[in-house]
């Protein structure tokens, strides 16, 4: 491997592995009830946030959904403050009031995630509108699920972004499901990119979850968006959620999908794949550093106090 390729592989592996291990630790800790929030885990989907965020600059901003741990971490959001948020603690990134579904780290460009499907898509478009007005050389990224593309606001947002030629990259994390319902039972046409192109927005699908391919597509799209012409871009990444919609367990016993359906994706696991591309000693150093960081973050959350009762109605929109 050439030096550049090795450095890229190391960065992608570190991000993939860190997200995977953080979420596995959430799964392990969850039964203790220390985590006070519902959790929508992205295990199996890490390559999307990792590949896209690797293509961004620190000054760029991202907006996401309740399944936002991967995006938050890949963009550089504080891990201790994320875990404290899941614990409902005062040092949490949303002061312990938002939980897993409302992660934010403005300094790192994580502008927010939301429990209400599709709602951060227009937030990202609005931000991109401001960027264009202020002639700032930054871009906004909207991460959303396949289910979010059925919301009316999705169409409105695409139209406005295309009309105003805004510096925004839309990233669809298409895991095939909205809760327990497959895309084919919800959408008249399964080709999301065809719908997007109807607004004049260039769109492409990455079918295989290859983190390098996602990175390259995001880098090319981000460069085009940054140049301001021809405005927005759309990338759909097909991916696979391995755990239940919400919670730390699996959902195969419910009967709406089978474990076999995820098998090909497990064989294509990007965490294992990139780990296998690195020399073992180098991989161990990375893995050990991640374990230490995770242990520290959970200890930080444990030690943090709950917010005082007097803060109950502060920092809220009312
Ligand atoms: C406006 C709105 N409608 C319905 C819901 C209930 N709901 C929560 S998650 C979800 C599925 C969304 O699926 P998708 O966008 O594909 O994201 P994924 O969970 O697959 O990451 C739905 C319908 C909601 N939270 N908000
Ligand atoms: Mg989905």
mmCIF file of C-alpha atoms and ligand atoms in Angstrom:
data_model
loop_
_atom_site.group_PDB
_atom_site.id
_atom_site.type_symbol
_atom_site.label_atom_id
_atom_site.label_comp_id
_atom_site.label_asym_id
_atom_site.label_seq_id
_atom_site.Cartn_x
_atom_site.Cartn_y
_atom_site.Cartn_z
ATOM 1 C CA UNK A 1 0.000 0.000 0.000
ATOM 2 C CA UNK A 2 1.278 3.481 -0.817
ATOM 3 C CA UNK A 3 1.756 5.886 2.077
ATOM 4 C CA UNK A 4 -1.317 8.017 1.203
ATOM 5 C CA UNK A 5 -3.484 4.932 0.919
ATOM 6 C CA UNK A 6 -2.228 3.587 4.231
ATOM 7 C CA UNK A 7 -2.933 6.893 5.976
ATOM 8 C CA UNK A 8 -6.438 7.001 4.546
ATOM 9 C CA UNK A 9 -7.045 3.376 5.541
ATOM 10 C CA UNK A 10 -5.854 4.111 9.082
ATOM 11 C CA UNK A 11 -8.134 7.140 9.405
ATOM 12 C CA UNK A 12 -11.161 5.269 8.031
ATOM 13 C CA UNK A 13 -10.464 2.194 10.158
ATOM 14 C CA UNK A 14 -10.069 4.267 13.322
ATOM 15 C CA UNK A 15 -13.416 5.966 12.705
ATOM 16 C CA UNK A 16 -15.257 2.750 11.779
ATOM 17 C CA UNK A 17 -13.861 0.792 14.700
ATOM 18 C CA UNK A 18 -14.462 3.614 17.181
ATOM 19 C CA UNK A 19 -18.122 3.948 16.201
ATOM 20 C CA UNK A 20 -18.621 0.159 16.293
ATOM 21 C CA UNK A 21 -16.984 -0.213 19.698
ATOM 22 C CA UNK A 22 -18.824 2.755 21.217
ATOM 23 C CA UNK A 23 -22.146 1.275 20.143
ATOM 24 C CA UNK A 24 -21.184 -2.231 21.302
ATOM 25 C CA UNK A 25 -20.387 -0.711 24.678
ATOM 26 C CA UNK A 26 -23.801 0.990 24.690
ATOM 27 C CA UNK A 27 -25.351 -2.445 24.022
ATOM 28 C CA UNK A 28 -23.365 -3.925 26.920
ATOM 29 C CA UNK A 29 -24.215 -1.164 29.398
ATOM 30 C CA UNK A 30 -27.872 -0.730 28.374
ATOM 31 C CA UNK A 31 -29.407 -3.390 30.678
ATOM 32 C CA UNK A 32 -27.906 -1.609 33.714
ATOM 33 C CA UNK A 33 -30.334 1.287 33.094
ATOM 34 C CA UNK A 34 -27.514 3.848 33.401
ATOM 35 C CA UNK A 35 -28.450 5.007 29.906
ATOM 36 C CA UNK A 36 -31.674 6.950 30.310
ATOM 37 C CA UNK A 37 -32.478 7.362 26.640
ATOM 38 C CA UNK A 38 -33.828 5.207 23.826
ATOM 39 C CA UNK A 39 -30.973 4.286 21.487
ATOM 40 C CA UNK A 40 -31.168 3.825 17.709
ATOM 41 C CA UNK A 41 -27.912 2.076 16.899
ATOM 42 C CA UNK A 42 -26.075 2.268 13.593
ATOM 43 C CA UNK A 43 -24.138 -0.984 13.905
ATOM 44 C CA UNK A 44 -23.734 -2.187 10.296
ATOM 45 C CA UNK A 45 -24.128 1.330 8.870
ATOM 46 C CA UNK A 46 -20.852 2.903 10.068
ATOM 47 C CA UNK A 47 -19.278 3.154 6.611
ATOM 48 C CA UNK A 48 -21.709 5.854 5.478
ATOM 49 C CA UNK A 49 -20.961 8.458 8.153
ATOM 50 C CA UNK A 50 -17.277 7.502 8.174
ATOM 51 C CA UNK A 51 -16.796 7.760 4.401
ATOM 52 C CA UNK A 52 -18.760 10.997 4.061
ATOM 53 C CA UNK A 53 -17.237 12.790 7.061
ATOM 54 C CA UNK A 54 -13.712 11.861 5.939
ATOM 55 C CA UNK A 55 -14.463 13.901 2.804
ATOM 56 C CA UNK A 56 -15.505 17.007 4.771
ATOM 57 C CA UNK A 57 -13.528 19.899 6.208
ATOM 58 C CA UNK A 58 -13.734 20.653 9.952
ATOM 59 C CA UNK A 59 -15.600 23.888 9.114
ATOM 60 C CA UNK A 60 -18.381 22.052 7.240
ATOM 61 C CA UNK A 61 -21.588 21.236 9.117
ATOM 62 C CA UNK A 62 -23.762 18.137 9.378
ATOM 63 C CA UNK A 63 -27.405 17.605 10.337
ATOM 64 C CA UNK A 64 -28.825 14.159 11.075
ATOM 65 C CA UNK A 65 -31.524 11.981 12.526
ATOM 66 C CA UNK A 66 -32.135 10.116 15.797
ATOM 67 C CA UNK A 67 -29.817 7.354 14.437
ATOM 68 C CA UNK A 68 -26.996 9.870 14.738
ATOM 69 C CA UNK A 69 -24.209 8.397 16.897
ATOM 70 C CA UNK A 70 -22.116 7.486 13.843
ATOM 71 C CA UNK A 71 -22.461 10.881 12.176
ATOM 72 C CA UNK A 72 -21.751 12.739 15.436
ATOM 73 C CA UNK A 73 -18.612 10.707 16.134
ATOM 74 C CA UNK A 74 -17.356 10.663 12.543
ATOM 75 C CA UNK A 75 -17.618 14.469 12.378
ATOM 76 C CA UNK A 76 -15.599 14.804 15.576
ATOM 77 C CA UNK A 77 -18.320 15.295 18.203
ATOM 78 C CA UNK A 78 -17.087 14.872 21.792
ATOM 79 C CA UNK A 79 -17.411 11.239 22.903
ATOM 80 C CA UNK A 80 -17.504 11.906 26.683
ATOM 81 C CA UNK A 81 -20.246 14.496 26.181
ATOM 82 C CA UNK A 82 -22.211 12.082 23.962
ATOM 83 C CA UNK A 83 -22.117 9.317 26.567
ATOM 84 C CA UNK A 84 -23.002 11.813 29.321
ATOM 85 C CA UNK A 85 -25.973 12.849 27.173
ATOM 86 C CA UNK A 86 -27.157 9.241 26.944
ATOM 87 C CA UNK A 87 -26.861 9.057 30.746
ATOM 88 C CA UNK A 88 -29.011 12.204 31.068
ATOM 89 C CA UNK A 89 -26.166 13.999 32.842
ATOM 90 C CA UNK A 90 -25.417 17.734 33.130
ATOM 91 C CA UNK A 91 -22.181 17.426 31.113
ATOM 92 C CA UNK A 92 -24.049 15.906 28.181
ATOM 93 C CA UNK A 93 -23.789 17.629 24.813
ATOM 94 C CA UNK A 94 -27.435 18.769 25.207
ATOM 95 C CA UNK A 95 -27.085 19.231 29.000
ATOM 96 C CA UNK A 96 -28.647 15.844 29.585
ATOM 97 C CA UNK A 97 -32.028 16.934 28.245
ATOM 98 C CA UNK A 98 -31.937 15.566 24.723
ATOM 99 C CA UNK A 99 -30.637 12.019 24.985
ATOM 100 C CA UNK A 100 -29.303 9.898 22.152
ATOM 101 C CA UNK A 101 -31.706 11.347 19.586
ATOM 102 C CA UNK A 102 -30.635 14.977 20.087
ATOM 103 C CA UNK A 103 -26.876 15.092 19.736
ATOM 104 C CA UNK A 104 -25.164 18.384 19.077
ATOM 105 C CA UNK A 105 -21.600 19.714 19.050
ATOM 106 C CA UNK A 106 -21.620 23.051 17.285
ATOM 107 C CA UNK A 107 -17.856 23.584 17.644
ATOM 108 C CA UNK A 108 -17.246 20.409 15.653
ATOM 109 C CA UNK A 109 -19.915 21.223 13.073
ATOM 110 C CA UNK A 110 -22.537 18.789 14.381
ATOM 111 C CA UNK A 111 -25.529 21.116 14.234
ATOM 112 C CA UNK A 112 -28.084 18.689 15.593
ATOM 113 C CA UNK A 113 -30.066 15.502 15.251
ATOM 114 C CA UNK A 114 -33.800 15.074 15.733
ATOM 115 C CA UNK A 115 -36.316 12.411 16.676
ATOM 116 C CA UNK A 116 -38.882 13.682 14.197
ATOM 117 C CA UNK A 117 -38.295 12.043 10.822
ATOM 118 C CA UNK A 118 -37.073 14.425 8.120
ATOM 119 C CA UNK A 119 -37.032 17.566 10.251
ATOM 120 C CA UNK A 120 -33.338 18.350 9.963
ATOM 121 C CA UNK A 121 -33.424 18.234 6.146
ATOM 122 C CA UNK A 122 -34.870 21.778 5.877
ATOM 123 C CA UNK A 123 -32.608 22.893 8.752
ATOM 124 C CA UNK A 124 -29.610 21.879 6.636
ATOM 125 C CA UNK A 125 -31.071 23.651 3.585
ATOM 126 C CA UNK A 126 -31.639 26.807 5.652
ATOM 127 C CA UNK A 127 -28.066 26.676 6.889
ATOM 128 C CA UNK A 128 -26.806 26.248 3.327
ATOM 129 C CA UNK A 129 -28.907 29.274 2.288
ATOM 130 C CA UNK A 130 -27.155 31.350 4.969
ATOM 131 C CA UNK A 131 -23.754 30.068 3.829
ATOM 132 C CA UNK A 132 -24.480 31.134 0.280
ATOM 133 C CA UNK A 133 -25.696 34.582 1.364
ATOM 134 C CA UNK A 134 -22.607 35.121 3.466
ATOM 135 C CA UNK A 135 -20.360 33.763 0.725
ATOM 136 C CA UNK A 136 -18.744 31.351 3.157
ATOM 137 C CA UNK A 137 -16.676 28.565 1.679
ATOM 138 C CA UNK A 138 -18.343 25.832 3.718
ATOM 139 C CA UNK A 139 -20.940 23.215 2.925
ATOM 140 C CA UNK A 140 -23.889 21.730 4.811
ATOM 141 C CA UNK A 141 -24.623 18.014 4.789
ATOM 142 C CA UNK A 142 -28.030 16.465 5.459
ATOM 143 C CA UNK A 143 -27.940 12.833 6.598
ATOM 144 C CA UNK A 144 -31.365 11.175 6.444
ATOM 145 C CA UNK A 145 -32.930 7.737 6.133
ATOM 146 C CA UNK A 146 -34.896 6.187 3.260
ATOM 147 C CA UNK A 147 -38.063 6.747 5.316
ATOM 148 C CA UNK A 148 -37.387 10.469 5.529
ATOM 149 C CA UNK A 149 -37.616 10.719 1.732
ATOM 150 C CA UNK A 150 -41.378 10.089 2.064
ATOM 151 C CA UNK A 151 -41.909 13.238 4.100
ATOM 152 C CA UNK A 152 -43.361 16.235 2.266
ATOM 153 C CA UNK A 153 -40.569 18.404 3.566
ATOM 154 C CA UNK A 154 -38.054 16.278 1.646
ATOM 155 C CA UNK A 155 -39.539 17.389 -1.670
ATOM 156 C CA UNK A 156 -39.837 20.993 -0.517
ATOM 157 C CA UNK A 157 -36.222 21.001 0.633
ATOM 158 C CA UNK A 158 -34.885 19.531 -2.630
ATOM 159 C CA UNK A 159 -36.832 22.072 -4.632
ATOM 160 C CA UNK A 160 -35.590 25.044 -2.630
ATOM 161 C CA UNK A 161 -31.979 23.819 -2.568
ATOM 162 C CA UNK A 162 -32.017 23.320 -6.333
ATOM 163 C CA UNK A 163 -33.834 26.595 -7.000
ATOM 164 C CA UNK A 164 -31.292 28.594 -5.002
ATOM 165 C CA UNK A 165 -28.329 26.387 -6.020
ATOM 166 C CA UNK A 166 -27.310 25.945 -2.387
ATOM 167 C CA UNK A 167 -24.045 24.453 -1.104
ATOM 168 C CA UNK A 168 -25.570 21.301 0.321
ATOM 169 C CA UNK A 169 -24.802 17.601 0.053
ATOM 170 C CA UNK A 170 -27.713 15.273 0.795
ATOM 171 C CA UNK A 171 -26.774 11.808 2.046
ATOM 172 C CA UNK A 172 -29.433 9.109 2.221
ATOM 173 C CA UNK A 173 -28.604 6.182 4.506
ATOM 174 C CA UNK A 174 -30.859 3.651 2.826
ATOM 175 C CA UNK A 175 -31.082 0.617 5.126
ATOM 176 C CA UNK A 176 -34.274 -0.540 3.388
ATOM 177 C CA UNK A 177 -36.544 -0.110 6.395
ATOM 178 C CA UNK A 178 -38.585 2.465 8.230
ATOM 179 C CA UNK A 179 -39.017 0.732 11.597
ATOM 180 C CA UNK A 180 -40.390 -2.660 10.430
ATOM 181 C CA UNK A 181 -41.669 -1.767 6.973
ATOM 182 C CA UNK A 182 -39.622 -2.436 3.865
ATOM 183 C CA UNK A 183 -39.168 0.308 1.302
ATOM 184 C CA UNK A 184 -41.105 -1.723 -1.294
ATOM 185 C CA UNK A 185 -44.226 -1.525 0.892
ATOM 186 C CA UNK A 186 -43.945 2.227 1.337
ATOM 187 C CA UNK A 187 -42.685 3.790 -1.871
ATOM 188 C CA UNK A 188 -44.302 3.711 -5.318
ATOM 189 C CA UNK A 189 -40.895 3.869 -6.962
ATOM 190 C CA UNK A 190 -37.860 2.483 -5.180
ATOM 191 C CA UNK A 191 -35.377 4.609 -7.052
ATOM 192 C CA UNK A 192 -34.840 7.556 -4.732
ATOM 193 C CA UNK A 193 -32.212 9.070 -7.047
ATOM 194 C CA UNK A 194 -34.679 9.261 -9.949
ATOM 195 C CA UNK A 195 -36.992 11.310 -7.753
ATOM 196 C CA UNK A 196 -34.091 13.548 -6.749
ATOM 197 C CA UNK A 197 -32.929 14.076 -10.335
ATOM 198 C CA UNK A 198 -36.398 15.380 -11.178
ATOM 199 C CA UNK A 199 -35.332 18.530 -9.303
ATOM 200 C CA UNK A 200 -32.209 18.870 -11.434
ATOM 201 C CA UNK A 201 -29.954 17.617 -8.646
ATOM 202 C CA UNK A 202 -27.171 15.191 -9.680
ATOM 203 C CA UNK A 203 -27.636 11.974 -7.706
ATOM 204 C CA UNK A 204 -25.842 8.659 -7.454
ATOM 205 C CA UNK A 205 -26.292 5.418 -5.553
ATOM 206 C CA UNK A 206 -23.515 3.453 -3.890
ATOM 207 C CA UNK A 207 -24.823 -0.070 -3.638
ATOM 208 C CA UNK A 208 -22.138 -2.045 -1.855
ATOM 209 C CA UNK A 209 -21.298 -0.139 1.338
ATOM 210 C CA UNK A 210 -17.617 0.097 0.397
ATOM 211 C CA UNK A 211 -16.239 2.832 2.650
ATOM 212 C CA UNK A 212 -13.580 3.871 0.110
ATOM 213 C CA UNK A 213 -16.203 4.227 -2.596
ATOM 214 C CA UNK A 214 -18.432 6.255 -0.280
ATOM 215 C CA UNK A 215 -15.471 8.472 0.618
ATOM 216 C CA UNK A 216 -14.542 9.025 -3.039
ATOM 217 C CA UNK A 217 -18.123 9.822 -4.054
ATOM 218 C CA UNK A 218 -18.523 12.205 -1.113
ATOM 219 C CA UNK A 219 -15.192 13.884 -1.861
ATOM 220 C CA UNK A 220 -16.146 14.496 -5.492
ATOM 221 C CA UNK A 221 -19.640 15.689 -4.545
ATOM 222 C CA UNK A 222 -18.333 17.930 -1.748
ATOM 223 C CA UNK A 223 -15.805 19.497 -4.126
ATOM 224 C CA UNK A 224 -18.564 20.209 -6.654
ATOM 225 C CA UNK A 225 -20.848 21.662 -3.978
ATOM 226 C CA UNK A 226 -18.034 23.763 -2.543
ATOM 227 C CA UNK A 227 -17.325 25.316 -5.912
ATOM 228 C CA UNK A 228 -20.884 26.636 -5.808
ATOM 229 C CA UNK A 229 -21.780 25.298 -9.214
ATOM 230 C CA UNK A 230 -23.976 23.474 -10.035
ATOM 231 C CA UNK A 231 -25.367 23.559 -6.468
ATOM 232 C CA UNK A 232 -26.652 20.621 -4.461
ATOM 233 C CA UNK A 233 -25.652 16.972 -4.838
ATOM 234 C CA UNK A 234 -27.265 13.788 -3.605
ATOM 235 C CA UNK A 235 -25.666 10.485 -2.614
ATOM 236 C CA UNK A 236 -27.729 7.444 -1.681
ATOM 237 C CA UNK A 237 -25.790 4.785 0.231
ATOM 238 C CA UNK A 238 -27.396 1.373 0.450
ATOM 239 C CA UNK A 239 -26.603 -0.091 3.854
ATOM 240 C CA UNK A 240 -27.823 -2.540 6.480
ATOM 241 C CA UNK A 241 -28.982 -2.082 10.064
ATOM 242 C CA UNK A 242 -28.054 -5.184 12.052
ATOM 243 C CA UNK A 243 -29.902 -4.472 15.286
ATOM 244 C CA UNK A 244 -33.502 -3.596 16.070
ATOM 245 C CA UNK A 245 -34.932 -0.204 15.086
ATOM 246 C CA UNK A 246 -34.625 1.081 18.633
ATOM 247 C CA UNK A 247 -32.845 -0.631 21.494
ATOM 248 C CA UNK A 248 -29.798 -2.834 21.988
ATOM 249 C CA UNK A 249 -31.207 -6.144 20.690
ATOM 250 C CA UNK A 250 -32.047 -7.840 17.398
ATOM 251 C CA UNK A 251 -35.442 -7.965 15.680
ATOM 252 C CA UNK A 252 -35.322 -11.085 13.518
ATOM 253 C CA UNK A 253 -37.841 -12.863 15.743
ATOM 254 C CA UNK A 254 -40.499 -10.335 14.712
ATOM 255 C CA UNK A 255 -40.682 -11.938 11.281
ATOM 256 C CA UNK A 256 -40.591 -8.850 9.062
ATOM 257 C CA UNK A 257 -37.054 -9.694 7.912
ATOM 258 C CA UNK A 258 -34.607 -12.557 8.295
ATOM 259 C CA UNK A 259 -31.086 -12.748 9.626
ATOM 260 C CA UNK A 260 -30.053 -14.141 6.193
ATOM 261 C CA UNK A 261 -30.961 -10.780 4.700
ATOM 262 C CA UNK A 262 -28.099 -9.205 6.650
ATOM 263 C CA UNK A 263 -25.605 -12.033 6.058
ATOM 264 C CA UNK A 264 -24.060 -10.625 2.878
ATOM 265 C CA UNK A 265 -23.575 -7.311 4.668
ATOM 266 C CA UNK A 266 -21.930 -8.987 7.645
ATOM 267 C CA UNK A 267 -19.501 -10.703 5.264
ATOM 268 C CA UNK A 268 -18.847 -7.268 3.796
ATOM 269 C CA UNK A 269 -18.250 -5.723 7.248
ATOM 270 C CA UNK A 270 -16.064 -2.678 6.622
ATOM 271 C CA UNK A 271 -14.705 -2.628 10.184
ATOM 272 C CA UNK A 272 -13.253 -6.142 9.781
ATOM 273 C CA UNK A 273 -12.227 -5.487 6.188
ATOM 274 C CA UNK A 274 -10.152 -2.398 6.921
ATOM 275 C CA UNK A 275 -8.773 -3.913 10.117
ATOM 276 C CA UNK A 276 -7.504 -6.803 8.002
ATOM 277 C CA UNK A 277 -5.752 -4.386 5.650
ATOM 278 C CA UNK A 278 -3.521 -3.023 8.424
ATOM 279 C CA UNK A 279 -0.410 -4.575 9.944
ATOM 280 C CA UNK A 280 -1.449 -6.263 13.228
ATOM 281 C CA UNK A 281 0.777 -4.159 15.521
ATOM 282 C CA UNK A 282 -0.524 -0.920 14.025
ATOM 283 C CA UNK A 283 -4.084 -2.150 14.400
ATOM 284 C CA UNK A 284 -3.510 -3.075 18.059
ATOM 285 C CA UNK A 285 -2.261 0.409 18.881
ATOM 286 C CA UNK A 286 -5.399 1.920 17.342
ATOM 287 C CA UNK A 287 -7.706 -0.580 19.048
ATOM 288 C CA UNK A 288 -6.136 -0.056 22.457
ATOM 289 C CA UNK A 289 -6.381 3.721 22.172
ATOM 290 C CA UNK A 290 -10.073 3.383 21.280
ATOM 291 C CA UNK A 291 -10.748 1.116 24.269
ATOM 292 C CA UNK A 292 -9.036 3.585 26.606
ATOM 293 C CA UNK A 293 -11.013 6.496 25.159
ATOM 294 C CA UNK A 294 -14.304 4.624 25.537
ATOM 295 C CA UNK A 295 -13.574 3.613 29.143
ATOM 296 C CA UNK A 296 -12.754 7.234 29.933
ATOM 297 C CA UNK A 297 -15.946 8.504 28.296
ATOM 298 C CA UNK A 298 -18.188 6.129 30.255
ATOM 299 C CA UNK A 299 -16.350 6.995 33.501
ATOM 300 C CA UNK A 300 -16.870 10.694 32.696
ATOM 301 C CA UNK A 301 -20.606 10.076 32.203
ATOM 302 C CA UNK A 302 -20.849 8.061 35.442
ATOM 303 C CA UNK A 303 -19.133 10.820 37.405
ATOM 304 C CA UNK A 304 -21.137 13.685 35.907
ATOM 305 C CA UNK A 305 -24.080 14.942 38.040
ATOM 306 C CA UNK A 306 -27.693 14.950 36.886
ATOM 307 C CA UNK A 307 -28.864 18.464 35.951
ATOM 308 C CA UNK A 308 -30.272 20.349 38.951
ATOM 309 C CA UNK A 309 -34.082 20.443 39.233
ATOM 310 C CA UNK A 310 -33.965 24.239 38.849
ATOM 311 C CA UNK A 311 -32.766 23.779 35.241
ATOM 312 C CA UNK A 312 -35.814 21.756 34.251
ATOM 313 C CA UNK A 313 -37.452 24.505 32.211
ATOM 314 C CA UNK A 314 -34.292 26.235 31.047
ATOM 315 C CA UNK A 315 -32.783 25.955 27.535
ATOM 316 C CA UNK A 316 -36.084 24.895 26.005
ATOM 317 C CA UNK A 317 -38.263 26.320 23.232
ATOM 318 C CA UNK A 318 -41.640 27.008 24.831
HETATM 319 C C1 LIG B 1 -42.633 12.799 11.373
HETATM 320 C C2 LIG B 1 -42.473 11.445 11.986
HETATM 321 N N1 LIG B 1 -43.264 10.433 11.555
HETATM 322 C C3 LIG B 1 -43.145 9.203 12.094
HETATM 323 C C4 LIG B 1 -42.228 8.978 13.097
HETATM 324 C C5 LIG B 1 -42.082 7.568 13.662
HETATM 325 N N2 LIG B 1 -40.822 7.014 13.169
HETATM 326 C C6 LIG B 1 -39.716 6.999 13.925
HETATM 327 S S1 LIG B 1 -38.410 6.344 13.126
HETATM 328 C C7 LIG B 1 -39.305 6.042 11.745
HETATM 329 C C8 LIG B 1 -38.671 5.370 10.548
HETATM 330 C C9 LIG B 1 -37.815 6.243 9.710
HETATM 331 O O1 LIG B 1 -37.062 5.450 8.840
HETATM 332 P P1 LIG B 1 -35.781 5.962 8.092
HETATM 333 O O2 LIG B 1 -35.916 7.418 7.754
HETATM 334 O O3 LIG B 1 -35.506 5.032 6.980
HETATM 335 O O4 LIG B 1 -34.611 5.886 9.195
HETATM 336 P P2 LIG B 1 -33.962 4.617 9.902
HETATM 337 O O5 LIG B 1 -34.697 4.403 11.191
HETATM 338 O O6 LIG B 1 -34.061 3.462 8.982
HETATM 339 O O7 LIG B 1 -32.554 5.026 10.182
HETATM 340 C C10 LIG B 1 -40.628 6.460 11.916
HETATM 341 C C11 LIG B 1 -41.666 6.306 10.900
HETATM 342 C C12 LIG B 1 -41.445 10.049 13.552
HETATM 343 N N3 LIG B 1 -40.521 9.908 14.507
HETATM 344 N N4 LIG B 1 -41.560 11.272 12.963
HETATM 345 MG MG1 LIG B 2 -34.354 3.351 6.936
#
